[in-house]
GROMACS .gro file of C-alpha atoms in nm:
model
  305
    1UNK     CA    1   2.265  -2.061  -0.434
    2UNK     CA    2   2.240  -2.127  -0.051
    3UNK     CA    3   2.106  -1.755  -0.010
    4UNK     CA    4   1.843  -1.801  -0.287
    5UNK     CA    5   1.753  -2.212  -0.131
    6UNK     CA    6   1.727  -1.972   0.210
    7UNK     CA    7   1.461  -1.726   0.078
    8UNK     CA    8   1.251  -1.990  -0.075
    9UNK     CA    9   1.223  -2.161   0.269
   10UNK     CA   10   0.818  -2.150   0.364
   11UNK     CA   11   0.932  -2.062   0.744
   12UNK     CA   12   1.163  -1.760   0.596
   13UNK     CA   13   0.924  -1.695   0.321
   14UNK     CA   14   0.563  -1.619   0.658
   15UNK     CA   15   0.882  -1.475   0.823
   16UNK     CA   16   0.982  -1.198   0.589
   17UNK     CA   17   0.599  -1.160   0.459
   18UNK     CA   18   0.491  -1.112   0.821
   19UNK     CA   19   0.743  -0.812   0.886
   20UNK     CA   20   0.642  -0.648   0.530
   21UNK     CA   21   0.273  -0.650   0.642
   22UNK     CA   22   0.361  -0.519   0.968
   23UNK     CA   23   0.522  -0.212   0.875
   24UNK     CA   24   0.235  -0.151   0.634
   25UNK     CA   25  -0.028  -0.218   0.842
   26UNK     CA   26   0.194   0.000   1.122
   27UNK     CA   27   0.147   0.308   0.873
   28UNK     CA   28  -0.216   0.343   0.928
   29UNK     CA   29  -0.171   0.457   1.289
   30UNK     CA   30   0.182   0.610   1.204
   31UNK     CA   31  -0.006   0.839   0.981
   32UNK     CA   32  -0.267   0.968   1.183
   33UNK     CA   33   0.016   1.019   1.467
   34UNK     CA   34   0.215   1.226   1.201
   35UNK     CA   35  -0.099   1.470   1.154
   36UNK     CA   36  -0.061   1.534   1.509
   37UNK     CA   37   0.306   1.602   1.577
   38UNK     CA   38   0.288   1.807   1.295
   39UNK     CA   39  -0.025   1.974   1.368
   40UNK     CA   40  -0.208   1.919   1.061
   41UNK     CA   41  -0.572   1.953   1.093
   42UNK     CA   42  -0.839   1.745   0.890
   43UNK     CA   43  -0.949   2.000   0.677
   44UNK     CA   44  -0.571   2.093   0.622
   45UNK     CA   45  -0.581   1.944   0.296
   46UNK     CA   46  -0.263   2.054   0.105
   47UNK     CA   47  -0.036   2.048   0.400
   48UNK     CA   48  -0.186   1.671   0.453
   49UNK     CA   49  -0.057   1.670   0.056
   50UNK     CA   50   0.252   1.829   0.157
   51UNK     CA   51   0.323   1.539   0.407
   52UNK     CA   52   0.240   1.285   0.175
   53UNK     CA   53   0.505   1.403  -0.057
   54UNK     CA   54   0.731   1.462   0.165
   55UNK     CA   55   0.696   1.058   0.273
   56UNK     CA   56   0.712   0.954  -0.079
   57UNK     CA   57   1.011   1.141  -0.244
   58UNK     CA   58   1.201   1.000   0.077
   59UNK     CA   59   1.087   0.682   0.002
   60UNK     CA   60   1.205   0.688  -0.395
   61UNK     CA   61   1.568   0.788  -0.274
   62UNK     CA   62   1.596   0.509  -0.025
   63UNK     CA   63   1.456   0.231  -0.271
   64UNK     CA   64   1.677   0.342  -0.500
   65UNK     CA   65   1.938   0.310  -0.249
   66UNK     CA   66   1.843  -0.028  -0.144
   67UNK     CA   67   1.804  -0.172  -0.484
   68UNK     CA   68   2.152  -0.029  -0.614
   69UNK     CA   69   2.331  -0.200  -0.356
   70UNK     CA   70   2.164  -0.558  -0.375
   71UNK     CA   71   2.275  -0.497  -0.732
   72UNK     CA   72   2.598  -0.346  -0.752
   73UNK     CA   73   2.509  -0.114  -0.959
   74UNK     CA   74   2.320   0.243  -1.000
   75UNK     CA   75   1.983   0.215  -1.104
   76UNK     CA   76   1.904   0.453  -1.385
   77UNK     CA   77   1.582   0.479  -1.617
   78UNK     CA   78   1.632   0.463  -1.995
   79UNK     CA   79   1.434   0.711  -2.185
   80UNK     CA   80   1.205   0.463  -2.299
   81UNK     CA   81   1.130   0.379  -1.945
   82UNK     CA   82   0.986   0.744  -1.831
   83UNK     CA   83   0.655   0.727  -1.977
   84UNK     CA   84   0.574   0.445  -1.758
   85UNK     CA   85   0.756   0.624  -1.478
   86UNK     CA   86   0.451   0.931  -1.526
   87UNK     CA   87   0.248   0.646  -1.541
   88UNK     CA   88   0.306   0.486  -1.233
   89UNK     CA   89   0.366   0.797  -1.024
   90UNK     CA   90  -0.034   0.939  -1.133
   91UNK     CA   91  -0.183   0.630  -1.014
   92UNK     CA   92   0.116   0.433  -0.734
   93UNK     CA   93   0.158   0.763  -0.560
   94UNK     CA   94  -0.006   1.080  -0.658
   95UNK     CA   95  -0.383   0.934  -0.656
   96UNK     CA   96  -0.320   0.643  -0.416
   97UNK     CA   97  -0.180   0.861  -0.123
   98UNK     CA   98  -0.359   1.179  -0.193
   99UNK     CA   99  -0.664   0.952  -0.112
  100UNK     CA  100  -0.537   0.782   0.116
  101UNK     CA  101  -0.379   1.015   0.315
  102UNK     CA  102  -0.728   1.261   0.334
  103UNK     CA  103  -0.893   0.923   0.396
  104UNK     CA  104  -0.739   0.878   0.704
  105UNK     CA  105  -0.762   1.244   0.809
  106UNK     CA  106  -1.200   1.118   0.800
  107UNK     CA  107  -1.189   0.762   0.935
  108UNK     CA  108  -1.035   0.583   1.204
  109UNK     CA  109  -0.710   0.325   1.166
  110UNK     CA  110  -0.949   0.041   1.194
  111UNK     CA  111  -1.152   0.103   0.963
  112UNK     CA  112  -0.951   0.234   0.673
  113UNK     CA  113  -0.740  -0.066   0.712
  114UNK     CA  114  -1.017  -0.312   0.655
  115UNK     CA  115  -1.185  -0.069   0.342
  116UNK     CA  116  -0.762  -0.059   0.222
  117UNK     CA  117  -0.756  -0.475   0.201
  118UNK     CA  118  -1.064  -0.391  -0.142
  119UNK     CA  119  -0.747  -0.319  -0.319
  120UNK     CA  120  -0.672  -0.726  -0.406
  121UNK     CA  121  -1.025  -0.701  -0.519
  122UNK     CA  122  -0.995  -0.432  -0.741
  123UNK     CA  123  -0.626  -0.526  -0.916
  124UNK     CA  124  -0.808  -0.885  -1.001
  125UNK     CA  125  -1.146  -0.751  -1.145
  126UNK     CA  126  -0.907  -0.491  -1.347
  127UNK     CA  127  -0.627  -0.715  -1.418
  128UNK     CA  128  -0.899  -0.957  -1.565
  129UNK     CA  129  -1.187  -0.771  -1.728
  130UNK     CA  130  -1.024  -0.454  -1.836
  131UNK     CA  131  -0.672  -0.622  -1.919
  132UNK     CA  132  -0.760  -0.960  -1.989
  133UNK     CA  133  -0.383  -1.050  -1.784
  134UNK     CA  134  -0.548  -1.338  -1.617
  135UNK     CA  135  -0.927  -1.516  -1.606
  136UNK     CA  136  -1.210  -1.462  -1.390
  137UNK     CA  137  -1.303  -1.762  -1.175
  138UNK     CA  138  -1.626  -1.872  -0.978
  139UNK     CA  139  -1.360  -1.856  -0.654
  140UNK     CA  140  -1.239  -1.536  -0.744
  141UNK     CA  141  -1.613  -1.426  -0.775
  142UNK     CA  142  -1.688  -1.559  -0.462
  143UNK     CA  143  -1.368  -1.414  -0.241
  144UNK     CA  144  -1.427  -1.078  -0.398
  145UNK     CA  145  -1.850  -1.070  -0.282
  146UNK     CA  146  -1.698  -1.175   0.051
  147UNK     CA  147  -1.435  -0.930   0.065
  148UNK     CA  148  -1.662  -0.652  -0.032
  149UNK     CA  149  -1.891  -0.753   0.201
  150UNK     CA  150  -1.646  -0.647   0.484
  151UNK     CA  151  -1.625  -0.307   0.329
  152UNK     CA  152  -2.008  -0.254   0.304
  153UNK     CA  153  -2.072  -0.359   0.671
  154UNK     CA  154  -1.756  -0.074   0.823
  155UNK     CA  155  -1.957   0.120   0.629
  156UNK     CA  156  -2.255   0.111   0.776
  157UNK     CA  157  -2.081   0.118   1.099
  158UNK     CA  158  -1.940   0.437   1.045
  159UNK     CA  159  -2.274   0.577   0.926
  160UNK     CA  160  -2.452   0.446   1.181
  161UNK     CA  161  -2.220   0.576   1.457
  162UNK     CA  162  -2.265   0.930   1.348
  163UNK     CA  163  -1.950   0.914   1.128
  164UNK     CA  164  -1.854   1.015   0.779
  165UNK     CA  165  -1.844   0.792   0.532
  166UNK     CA  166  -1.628   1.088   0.323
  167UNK     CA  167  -1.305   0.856   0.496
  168UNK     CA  168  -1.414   0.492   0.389
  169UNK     CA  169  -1.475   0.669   0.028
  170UNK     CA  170  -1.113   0.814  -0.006
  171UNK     CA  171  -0.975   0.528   0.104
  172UNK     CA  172  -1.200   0.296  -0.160
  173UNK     CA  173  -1.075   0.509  -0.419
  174UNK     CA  174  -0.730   0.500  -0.276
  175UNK     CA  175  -0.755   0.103  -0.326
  176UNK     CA  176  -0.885   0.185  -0.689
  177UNK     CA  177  -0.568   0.358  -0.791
  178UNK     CA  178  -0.327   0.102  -0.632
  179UNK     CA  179  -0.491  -0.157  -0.788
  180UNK     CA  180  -0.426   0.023  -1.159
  181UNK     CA  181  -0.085   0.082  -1.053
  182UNK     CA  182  -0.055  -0.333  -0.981
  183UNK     CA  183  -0.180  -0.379  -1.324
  184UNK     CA  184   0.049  -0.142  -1.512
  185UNK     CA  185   0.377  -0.278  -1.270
  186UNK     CA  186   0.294  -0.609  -1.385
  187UNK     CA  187   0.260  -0.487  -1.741
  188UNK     CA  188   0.575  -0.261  -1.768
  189UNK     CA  189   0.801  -0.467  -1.532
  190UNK     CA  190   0.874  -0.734  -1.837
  191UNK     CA  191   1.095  -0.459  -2.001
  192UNK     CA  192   1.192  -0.287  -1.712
  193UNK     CA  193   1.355  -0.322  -1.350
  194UNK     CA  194   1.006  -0.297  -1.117
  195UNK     CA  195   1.281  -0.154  -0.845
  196UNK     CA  196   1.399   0.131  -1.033
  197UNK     CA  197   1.028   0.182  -1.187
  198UNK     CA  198   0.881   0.181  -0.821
  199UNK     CA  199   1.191   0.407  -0.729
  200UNK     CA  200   1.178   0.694  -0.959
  201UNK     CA  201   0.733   0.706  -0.952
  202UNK     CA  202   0.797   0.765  -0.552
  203UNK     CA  203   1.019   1.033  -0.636
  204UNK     CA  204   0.829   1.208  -0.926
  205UNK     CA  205   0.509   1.146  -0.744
  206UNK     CA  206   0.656   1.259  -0.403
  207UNK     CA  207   0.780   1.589  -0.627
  208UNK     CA  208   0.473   1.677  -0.801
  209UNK     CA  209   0.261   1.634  -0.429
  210UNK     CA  210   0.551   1.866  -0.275
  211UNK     CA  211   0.533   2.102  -0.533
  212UNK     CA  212   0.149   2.140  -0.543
  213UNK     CA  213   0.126   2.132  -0.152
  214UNK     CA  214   0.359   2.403  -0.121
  215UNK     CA  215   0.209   2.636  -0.402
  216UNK     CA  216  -0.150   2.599  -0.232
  217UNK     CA  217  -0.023   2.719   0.068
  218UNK     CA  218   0.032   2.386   0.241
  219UNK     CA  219   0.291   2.408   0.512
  220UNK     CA  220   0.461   2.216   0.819
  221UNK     CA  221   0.522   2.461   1.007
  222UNK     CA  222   0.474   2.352   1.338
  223UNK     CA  223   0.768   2.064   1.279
  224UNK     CA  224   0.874   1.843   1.579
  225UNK     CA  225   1.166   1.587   1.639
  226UNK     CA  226   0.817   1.320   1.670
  227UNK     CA  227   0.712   1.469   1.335
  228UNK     CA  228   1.065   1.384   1.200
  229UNK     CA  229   1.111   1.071   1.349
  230UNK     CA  230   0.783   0.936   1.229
  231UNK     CA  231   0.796   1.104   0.859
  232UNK     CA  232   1.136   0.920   0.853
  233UNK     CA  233   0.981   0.596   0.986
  234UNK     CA  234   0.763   0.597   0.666
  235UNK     CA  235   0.971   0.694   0.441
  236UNK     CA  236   1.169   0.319   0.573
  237UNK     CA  237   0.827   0.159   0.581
  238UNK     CA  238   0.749   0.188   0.219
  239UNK     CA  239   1.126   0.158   0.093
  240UNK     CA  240   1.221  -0.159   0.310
  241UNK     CA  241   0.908  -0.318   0.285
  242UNK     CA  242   0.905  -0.301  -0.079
  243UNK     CA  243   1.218  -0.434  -0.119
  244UNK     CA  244   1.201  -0.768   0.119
  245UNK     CA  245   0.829  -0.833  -0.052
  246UNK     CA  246   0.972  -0.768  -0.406
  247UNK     CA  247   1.253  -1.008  -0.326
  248UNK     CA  248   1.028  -1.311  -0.239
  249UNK     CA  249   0.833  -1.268  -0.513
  250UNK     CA  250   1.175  -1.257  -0.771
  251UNK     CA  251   1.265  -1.602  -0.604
  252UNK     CA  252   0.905  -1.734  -0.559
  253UNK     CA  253   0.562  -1.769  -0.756
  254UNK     CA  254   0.400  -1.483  -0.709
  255UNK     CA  255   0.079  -1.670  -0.609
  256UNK     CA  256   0.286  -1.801  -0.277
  257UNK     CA  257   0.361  -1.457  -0.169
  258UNK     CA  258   0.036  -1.289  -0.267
  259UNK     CA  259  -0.161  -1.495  -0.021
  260UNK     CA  260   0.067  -1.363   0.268
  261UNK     CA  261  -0.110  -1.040   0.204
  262UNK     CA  262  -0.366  -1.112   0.427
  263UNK     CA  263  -0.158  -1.013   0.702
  264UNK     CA  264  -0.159  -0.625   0.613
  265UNK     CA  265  -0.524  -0.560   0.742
  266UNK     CA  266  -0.473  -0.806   1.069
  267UNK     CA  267  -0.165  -0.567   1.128
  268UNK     CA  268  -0.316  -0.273   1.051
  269UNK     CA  269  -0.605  -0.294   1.249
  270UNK     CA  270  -0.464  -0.456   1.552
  271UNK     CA  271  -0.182  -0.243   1.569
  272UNK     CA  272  -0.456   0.068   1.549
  273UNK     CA  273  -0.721  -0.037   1.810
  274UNK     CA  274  -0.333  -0.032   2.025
  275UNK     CA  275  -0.191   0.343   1.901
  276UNK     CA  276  -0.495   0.506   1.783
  277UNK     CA  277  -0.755   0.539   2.057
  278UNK     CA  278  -0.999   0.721   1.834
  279UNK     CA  279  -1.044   0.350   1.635
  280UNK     CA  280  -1.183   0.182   1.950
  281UNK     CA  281  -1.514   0.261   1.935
  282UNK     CA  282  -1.542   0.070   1.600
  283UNK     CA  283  -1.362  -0.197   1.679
  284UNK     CA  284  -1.607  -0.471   1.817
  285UNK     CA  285  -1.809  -0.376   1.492
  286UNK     CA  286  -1.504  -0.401   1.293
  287UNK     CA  287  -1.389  -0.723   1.370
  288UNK     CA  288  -1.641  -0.951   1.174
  289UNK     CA  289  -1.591  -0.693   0.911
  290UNK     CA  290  -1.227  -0.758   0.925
  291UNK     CA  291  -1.246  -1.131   0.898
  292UNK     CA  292  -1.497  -1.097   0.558
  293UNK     CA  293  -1.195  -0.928   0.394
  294UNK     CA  294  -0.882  -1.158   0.525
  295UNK     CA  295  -1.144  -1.435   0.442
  296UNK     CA  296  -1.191  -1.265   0.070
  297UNK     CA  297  -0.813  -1.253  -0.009
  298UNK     CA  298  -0.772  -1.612   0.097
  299UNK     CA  299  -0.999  -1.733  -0.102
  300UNK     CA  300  -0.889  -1.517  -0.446
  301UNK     CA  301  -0.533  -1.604  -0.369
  302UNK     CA  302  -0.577  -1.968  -0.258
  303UNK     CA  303  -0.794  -1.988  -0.652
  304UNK     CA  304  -0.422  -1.888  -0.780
  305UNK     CA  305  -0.300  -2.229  -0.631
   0.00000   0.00000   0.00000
């Protein structure tokens, strides 16, 4: 009881959030320092693939690990559960990362992480007008135009500046997929531990991108104790962070936590314009772009309230 009156402490509760969003947001530059200690070239698609999986099979293990030992006990799927497992790996994993991951080999830190924040966006205009799992609002409406706004003018910054906009689309479409993947967690989750679910997609996901990396000639060859350390370092992003998020949410209303979201792009950004010098040329341009799409999520999550 005093652990549980602990986590739903609002100073604990930004605390925890804030660290969650930081090592999310710290993957955008961690990625695009992984293609280069493993020398893995942009157009190196299925060794980019090859990475991915690598990250995300890593990832399943040590959520798995985490979860069991909150628990004290193994999680296991039940047979009924691996159909949502396939699932949750196409769209969590396999069609998130691939497009995320060959986003970022197009587009700068900065950018992707503002285009990456359409995601809340997406997983409400999904959740209600394809699902029906919750209802449409004129302050939904309005944080999504403003959201989307921030995407359309990074955009037009990266076409303007002699970019490709091949980057901001992966990573649009990357934000597409995760925002199915919300949907069907939320959906399967009421039969079914959404640790062990998120667990075992990493794993099968992280497989079948291993597996089709390796038979299209994808490689990582040129491996490095940087490479290691960082591939590692995501592997702990996506378990750890998972885990502290998904336990504020089991002890909190969802709505609470959601709205500490906004964080990820701040993070993600800053922490890029600081790590990734190729994202400072966009990032005066950026900024009011950034501040339509924190501005957007505010306004759909505070509409939850």
């Amino acid at each position: 009881m005093k652990n549980e009156k602990l986590i739903k402490n609002n100073c604990i509760i930004w605390l925890v959030a804030a660290f969650c969003c930081l090592l999310w947001g710290s993957a955008f530059p961690a990625i695009r320092a992984g293609y280069a200690a493993l020398d893995i070239g942009g157009g190196d698609t299925f060794s980019i693939i090859l990475f991915a999986g690598v990250r995300f099979f890593g990832a399943g293990v040590l959520t798995l690990i985490i979860f069991s030992a909150i628990g004290k006990k193994p999680l296991l799927p039940k047979k009924q559960d691996l159909p949502k497992i396939g699932v949750l790996s196409v769209f969590q994993t396999i069609l998130q990362y691939l497009f995320f991951y060959l986003g970022l080999a197009f587009t700068t830190g900065s950018r992707a992480s503002i285009v990456n924040a359409t995601s809340v966006f997406f997983a409400l205009l999904i959740s209600a007008l394809l699902f029906k799992q919750e209802k449409l609002t004129a302050a939904k409406i309005i944080g999504c135009a403003v959201g989307f706004a921030g995407v359309i003018l990074v955009s037009l910054d990266a076409f303007q500046s002699g970019g490709s906009l091949l980057g901001e689309g992966f990573i649009l479409l990357s934000s597409v997929s995760y925002a199915f993947s919300s949907v069907f967690m939320k959906k399967y989750s009421k039969n079914a531990d959404p640790a062990m679910l998120s667990g075992c997609q990493f794993m099968l996901g992280g497989a079948v991108m291993i597996a089709v990396g390796l038979l299209a000639g994808g490689t990582l060859s040129h491996i490095s104790a940087k490479g290691v350390i960082i591939t590692v370092y995501l592997m702990l992003v996506s378990a750890l962070a998972y885990s502290l998020w998904s336990i504020l949410i089991k002890h909190n209303d969802v709505s609470k936590i959601a709205v500490c979201g906004f964080m990820t792009p701040v993070f993600g950004f800053v922490l890029s314009l600081l790590f990734d010098s190729s994202s400072t040329a966009s990032g005066f341009i950026a900024i009011p772009a950034l501040v339509l799409a924190v501005a957007g999520i505010i306004i759909v999550n505070r509409s939850n309230n």
